[in-house]
PDB file of C-alpha atoms in Angstrom:
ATOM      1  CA  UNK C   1     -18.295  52.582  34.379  1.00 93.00           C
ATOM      2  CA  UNK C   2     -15.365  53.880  35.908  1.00 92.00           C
ATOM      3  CA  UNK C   3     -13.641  55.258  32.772  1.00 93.00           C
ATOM      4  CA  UNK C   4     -17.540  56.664  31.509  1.00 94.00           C
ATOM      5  CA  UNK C   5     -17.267  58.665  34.303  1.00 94.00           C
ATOM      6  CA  UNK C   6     -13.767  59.892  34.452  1.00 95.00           C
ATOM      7  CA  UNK C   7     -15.441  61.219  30.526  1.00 94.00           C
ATOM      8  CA  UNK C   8     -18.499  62.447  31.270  1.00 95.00           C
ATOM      9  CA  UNK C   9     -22.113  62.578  33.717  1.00 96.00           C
ATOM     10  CA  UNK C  10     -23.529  59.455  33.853  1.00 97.00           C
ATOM     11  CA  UNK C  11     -27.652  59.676  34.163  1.00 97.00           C
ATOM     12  CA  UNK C  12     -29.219  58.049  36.866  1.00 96.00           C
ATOM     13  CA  UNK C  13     -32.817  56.590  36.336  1.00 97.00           C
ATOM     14  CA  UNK C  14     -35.804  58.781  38.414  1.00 93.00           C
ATOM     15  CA  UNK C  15     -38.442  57.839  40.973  1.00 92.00           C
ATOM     16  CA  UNK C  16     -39.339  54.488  40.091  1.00 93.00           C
ATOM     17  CA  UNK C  17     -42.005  54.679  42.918  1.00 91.00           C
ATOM     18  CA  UNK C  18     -44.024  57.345  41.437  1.00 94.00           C
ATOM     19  CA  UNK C  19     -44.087  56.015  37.918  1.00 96.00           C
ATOM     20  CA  UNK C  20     -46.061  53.071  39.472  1.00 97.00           C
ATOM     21  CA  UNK C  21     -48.038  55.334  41.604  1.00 95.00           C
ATOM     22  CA  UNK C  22     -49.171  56.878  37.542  1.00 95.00           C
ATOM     23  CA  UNK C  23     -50.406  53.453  36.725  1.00 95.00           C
ATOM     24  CA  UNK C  24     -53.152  53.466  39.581  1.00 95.00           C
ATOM     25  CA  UNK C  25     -52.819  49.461  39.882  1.00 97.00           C
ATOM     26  CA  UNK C  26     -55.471  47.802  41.986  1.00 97.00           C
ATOM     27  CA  UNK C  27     -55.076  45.275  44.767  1.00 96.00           C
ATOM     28  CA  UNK C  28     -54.750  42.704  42.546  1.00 97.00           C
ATOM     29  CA  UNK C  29     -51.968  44.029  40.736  1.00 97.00           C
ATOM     30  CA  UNK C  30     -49.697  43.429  43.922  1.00 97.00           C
ATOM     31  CA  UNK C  31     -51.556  39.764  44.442  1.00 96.00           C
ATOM     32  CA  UNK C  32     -49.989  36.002  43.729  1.00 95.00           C
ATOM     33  CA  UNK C  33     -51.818  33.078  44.254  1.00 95.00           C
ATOM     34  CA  UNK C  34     -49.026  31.634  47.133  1.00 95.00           C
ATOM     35  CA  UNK C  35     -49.123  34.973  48.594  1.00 95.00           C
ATOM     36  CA  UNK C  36     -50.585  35.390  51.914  1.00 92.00           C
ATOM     37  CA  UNK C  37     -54.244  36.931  52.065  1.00 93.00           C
ATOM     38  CA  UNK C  38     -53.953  40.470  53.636  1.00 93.00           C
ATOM     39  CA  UNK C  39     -53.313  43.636  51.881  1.00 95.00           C
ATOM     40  CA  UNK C  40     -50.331  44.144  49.950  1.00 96.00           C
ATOM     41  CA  UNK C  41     -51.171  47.157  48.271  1.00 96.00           C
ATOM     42  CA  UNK C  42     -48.427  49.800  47.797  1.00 94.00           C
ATOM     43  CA  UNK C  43     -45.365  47.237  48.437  1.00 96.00           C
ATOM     44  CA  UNK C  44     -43.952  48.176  45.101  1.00 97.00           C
ATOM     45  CA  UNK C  45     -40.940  45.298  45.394  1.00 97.00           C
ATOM     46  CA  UNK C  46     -43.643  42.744  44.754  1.00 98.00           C
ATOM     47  CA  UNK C  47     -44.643  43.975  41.700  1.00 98.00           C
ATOM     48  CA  UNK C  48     -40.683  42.554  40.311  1.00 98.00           C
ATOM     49  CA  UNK C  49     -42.950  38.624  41.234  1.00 98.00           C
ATOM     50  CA  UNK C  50     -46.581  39.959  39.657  1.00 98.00           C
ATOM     51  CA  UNK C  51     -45.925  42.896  37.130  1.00 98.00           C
ATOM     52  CA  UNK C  52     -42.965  42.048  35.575  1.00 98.00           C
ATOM     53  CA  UNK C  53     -43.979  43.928  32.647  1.00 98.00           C
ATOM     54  CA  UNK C  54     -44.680  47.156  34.040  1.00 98.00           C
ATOM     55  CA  UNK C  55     -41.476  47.057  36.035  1.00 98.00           C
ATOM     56  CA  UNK C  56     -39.906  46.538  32.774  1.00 98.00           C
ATOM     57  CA  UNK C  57     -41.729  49.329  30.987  1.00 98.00           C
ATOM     58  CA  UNK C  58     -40.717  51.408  33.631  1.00 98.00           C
ATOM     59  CA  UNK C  59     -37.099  50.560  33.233  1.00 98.00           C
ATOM     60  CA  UNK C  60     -37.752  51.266  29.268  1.00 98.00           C
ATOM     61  CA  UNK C  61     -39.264  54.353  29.780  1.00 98.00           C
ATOM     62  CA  UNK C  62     -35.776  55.560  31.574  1.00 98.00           C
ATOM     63  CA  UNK C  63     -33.643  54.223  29.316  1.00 98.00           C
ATOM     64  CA  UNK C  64     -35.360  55.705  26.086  1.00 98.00           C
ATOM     65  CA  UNK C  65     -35.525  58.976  28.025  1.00 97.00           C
ATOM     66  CA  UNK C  66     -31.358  58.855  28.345  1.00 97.00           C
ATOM     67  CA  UNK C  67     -30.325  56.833  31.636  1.00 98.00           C
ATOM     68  CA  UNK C  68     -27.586  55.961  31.333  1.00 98.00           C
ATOM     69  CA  UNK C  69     -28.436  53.457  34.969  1.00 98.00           C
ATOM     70  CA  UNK C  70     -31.471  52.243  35.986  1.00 98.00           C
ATOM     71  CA  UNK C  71     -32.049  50.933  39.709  1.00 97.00           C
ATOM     72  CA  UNK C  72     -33.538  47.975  40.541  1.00 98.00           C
ATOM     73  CA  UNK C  73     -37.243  48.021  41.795  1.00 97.00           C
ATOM     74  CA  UNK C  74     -35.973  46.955  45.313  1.00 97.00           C
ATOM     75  CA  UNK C  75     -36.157  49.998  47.863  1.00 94.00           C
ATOM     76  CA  UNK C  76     -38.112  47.956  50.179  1.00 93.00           C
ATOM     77  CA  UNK C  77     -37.324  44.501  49.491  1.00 95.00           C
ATOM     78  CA  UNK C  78     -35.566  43.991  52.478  1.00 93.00           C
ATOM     79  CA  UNK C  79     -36.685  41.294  55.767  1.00 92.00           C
ATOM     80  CA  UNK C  80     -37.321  44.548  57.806  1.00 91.00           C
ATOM     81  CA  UNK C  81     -39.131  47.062  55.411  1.00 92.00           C
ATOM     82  CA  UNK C  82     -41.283  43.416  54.232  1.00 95.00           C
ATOM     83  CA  UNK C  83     -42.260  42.990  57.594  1.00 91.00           C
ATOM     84  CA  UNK C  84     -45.098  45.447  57.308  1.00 89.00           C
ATOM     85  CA  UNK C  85     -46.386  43.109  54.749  1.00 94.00           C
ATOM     86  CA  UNK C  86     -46.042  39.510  55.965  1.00 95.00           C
ATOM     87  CA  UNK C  87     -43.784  39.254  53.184  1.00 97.00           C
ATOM     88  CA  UNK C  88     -40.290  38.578  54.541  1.00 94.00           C
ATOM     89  CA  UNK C  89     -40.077  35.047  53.134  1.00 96.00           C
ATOM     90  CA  UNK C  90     -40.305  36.503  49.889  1.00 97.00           C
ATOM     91  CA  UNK C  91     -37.682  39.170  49.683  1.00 97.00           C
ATOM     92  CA  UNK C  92     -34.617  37.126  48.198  1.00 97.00           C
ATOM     93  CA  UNK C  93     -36.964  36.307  45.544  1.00 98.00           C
ATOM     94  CA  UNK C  94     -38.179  39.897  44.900  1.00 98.00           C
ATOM     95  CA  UNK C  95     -34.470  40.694  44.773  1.00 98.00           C
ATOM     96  CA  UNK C  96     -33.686  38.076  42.427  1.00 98.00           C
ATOM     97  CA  UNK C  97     -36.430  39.310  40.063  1.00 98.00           C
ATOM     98  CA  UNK C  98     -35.771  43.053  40.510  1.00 98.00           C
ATOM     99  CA  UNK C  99     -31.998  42.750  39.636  1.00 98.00           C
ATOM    100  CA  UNK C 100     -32.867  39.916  36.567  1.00 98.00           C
ATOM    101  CA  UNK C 101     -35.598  42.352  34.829  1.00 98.00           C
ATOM    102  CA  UNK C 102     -32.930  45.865  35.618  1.00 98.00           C
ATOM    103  CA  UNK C 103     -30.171  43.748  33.813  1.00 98.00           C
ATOM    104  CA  UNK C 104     -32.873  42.218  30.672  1.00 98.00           C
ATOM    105  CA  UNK C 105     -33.879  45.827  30.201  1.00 98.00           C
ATOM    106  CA  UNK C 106     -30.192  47.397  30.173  1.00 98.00           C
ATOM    107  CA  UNK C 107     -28.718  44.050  28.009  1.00 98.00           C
ATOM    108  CA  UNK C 108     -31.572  45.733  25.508  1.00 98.00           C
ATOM    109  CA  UNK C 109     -31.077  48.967  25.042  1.00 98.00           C
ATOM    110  CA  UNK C 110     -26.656  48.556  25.797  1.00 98.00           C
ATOM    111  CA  UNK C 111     -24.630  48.930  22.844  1.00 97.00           C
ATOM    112  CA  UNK C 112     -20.799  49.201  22.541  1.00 94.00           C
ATOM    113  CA  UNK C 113     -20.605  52.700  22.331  1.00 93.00           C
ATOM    114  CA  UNK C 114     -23.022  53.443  25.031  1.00 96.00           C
ATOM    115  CA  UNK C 115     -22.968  50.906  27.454  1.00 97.00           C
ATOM    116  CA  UNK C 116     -26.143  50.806  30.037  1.00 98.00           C
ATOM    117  CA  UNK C 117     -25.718  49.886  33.807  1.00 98.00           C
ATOM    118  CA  UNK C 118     -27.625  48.497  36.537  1.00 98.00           C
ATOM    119  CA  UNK C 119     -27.929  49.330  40.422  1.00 97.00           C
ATOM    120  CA  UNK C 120     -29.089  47.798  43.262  1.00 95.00           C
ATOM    121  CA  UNK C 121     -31.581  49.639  45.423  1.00 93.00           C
ATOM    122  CA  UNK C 122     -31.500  49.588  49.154  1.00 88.00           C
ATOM    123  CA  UNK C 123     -33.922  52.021  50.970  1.00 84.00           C
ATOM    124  CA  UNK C 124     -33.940  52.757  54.270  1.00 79.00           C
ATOM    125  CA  UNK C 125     -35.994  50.737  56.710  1.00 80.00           C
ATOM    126  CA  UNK C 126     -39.052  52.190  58.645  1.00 79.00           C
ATOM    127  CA  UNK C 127     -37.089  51.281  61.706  1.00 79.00           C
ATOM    128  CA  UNK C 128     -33.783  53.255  63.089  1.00 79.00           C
ATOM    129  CA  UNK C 129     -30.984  52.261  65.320  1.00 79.00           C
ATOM    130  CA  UNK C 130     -30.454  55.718  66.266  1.00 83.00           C
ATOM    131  CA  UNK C 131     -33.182  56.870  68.809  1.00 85.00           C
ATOM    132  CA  UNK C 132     -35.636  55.232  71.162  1.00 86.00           C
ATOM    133  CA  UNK C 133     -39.260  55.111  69.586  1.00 84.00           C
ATOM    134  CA  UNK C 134     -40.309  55.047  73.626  1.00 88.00           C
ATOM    135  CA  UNK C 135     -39.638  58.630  74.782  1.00 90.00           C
ATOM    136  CA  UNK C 136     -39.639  56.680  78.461  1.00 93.00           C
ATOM    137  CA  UNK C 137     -36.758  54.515  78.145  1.00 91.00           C
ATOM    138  CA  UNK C 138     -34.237  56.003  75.425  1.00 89.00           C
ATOM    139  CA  UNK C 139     -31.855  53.947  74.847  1.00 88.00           C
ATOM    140  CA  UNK C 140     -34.589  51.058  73.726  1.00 88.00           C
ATOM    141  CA  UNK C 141     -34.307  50.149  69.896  1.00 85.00           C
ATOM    142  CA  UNK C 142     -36.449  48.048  68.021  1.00 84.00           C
ATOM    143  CA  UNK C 143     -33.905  46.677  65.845  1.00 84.00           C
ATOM    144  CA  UNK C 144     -30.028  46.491  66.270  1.00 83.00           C
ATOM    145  CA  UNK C 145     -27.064  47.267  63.937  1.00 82.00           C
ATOM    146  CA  UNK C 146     -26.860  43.107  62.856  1.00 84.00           C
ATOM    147  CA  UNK C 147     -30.424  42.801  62.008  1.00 81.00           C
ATOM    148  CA  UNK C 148     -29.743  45.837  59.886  1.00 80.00           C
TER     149      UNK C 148
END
C-alpha cells in the first residue's frame, strides 16, 4: 500500500451506512434467532452476523465503482456504541465477520496489477471523555479513557 501511494491516490470506499439505509431492511433483517428480543433496528454492525450478503454487495458495489479500499462494516461494533443495543456480547463476533466478508470481497476483485485493500472501521462512541453530560457537576464522565 505504501509504495501505491507514494504512485498515486488511492480510493477510499463511501458511506457504507447509507447504502444500507437504500435497502429499507425491516426489523427482521437485523434479527438472529440467539439474539436477544428487543429492537435492533438500525445497528448496522449486526447485519456482518444476519446479511452477510448485502454487506458483501455493498462492498462489491465499491469495488466495481473503483475503490481501491473498502472499510469494514464495523463503525459501531464496539462494547460501548453496542450497549445501546444489548448487544455487547456480540461485538468480537460482528468484528470477526465484518473484517472476514471486507477481505472475501477484496481477495475477489484484487489482481496483481491492482491490488485491493481492506480497513478496519472504528467510529466514535455516543459517549465522550471530554465534558460532563451533568452541567451540575463537570468534571463527571460516563466513561473513562481505559474503557475507551
Amino acid at each position: 500500500m505504501r509504495d501505491l501511494l507514494e504512485r498515486r491516490i488511492l480510493l477510499l470506499d463511501g458511506a457504507t451506512g447509507t447504502m444500507i439505509q437504500d435497502q429499507h431492511l425491516s426489523a427482521e433483517d437485523y434479527r438472529r434467532s440467539d439474539f436477544p428480543e428487543r429492537p435492533l433496528q438500525g445497528d448496522h454492525d449486526l447485519l456482518n452476523l444476519t446479511r452477510p450478503d448485502l454487506i458483501r454487495d455493498i462492498h462489491a458495489a465499491y469495488l466495481e465503482a473503483g475503490a481501491d479500499c473498502i472499510e469494514t462494516n464495523t463503525f459501531n461494533a464496539t462494547k460501548i456504541a453496542q450497549a445501546d443495543y444489548g448487544m455487547g456480547a456480540w461485538v468480537r463476533e460482528v468484528n470477526l465477520a465484518g473484517a472476514r466478508l471486507a477481505r472475501e470481497v477484496a481477495d475477489r476483485f484484487s489482481t496483481e496489477q491492482r491490488p485491493r485493500f481492506v480497513l478496519g472501521a472504528v467510529g466514535p462512541t455516543n459517549r465522550t471523555a471530554s465534558m460532563s453530560p451533568d452541567v451540575a457537576n463537570p468534571a463527571f464522565r460516563t466513561v473513562d479513557f481505559d474503557q475507551l
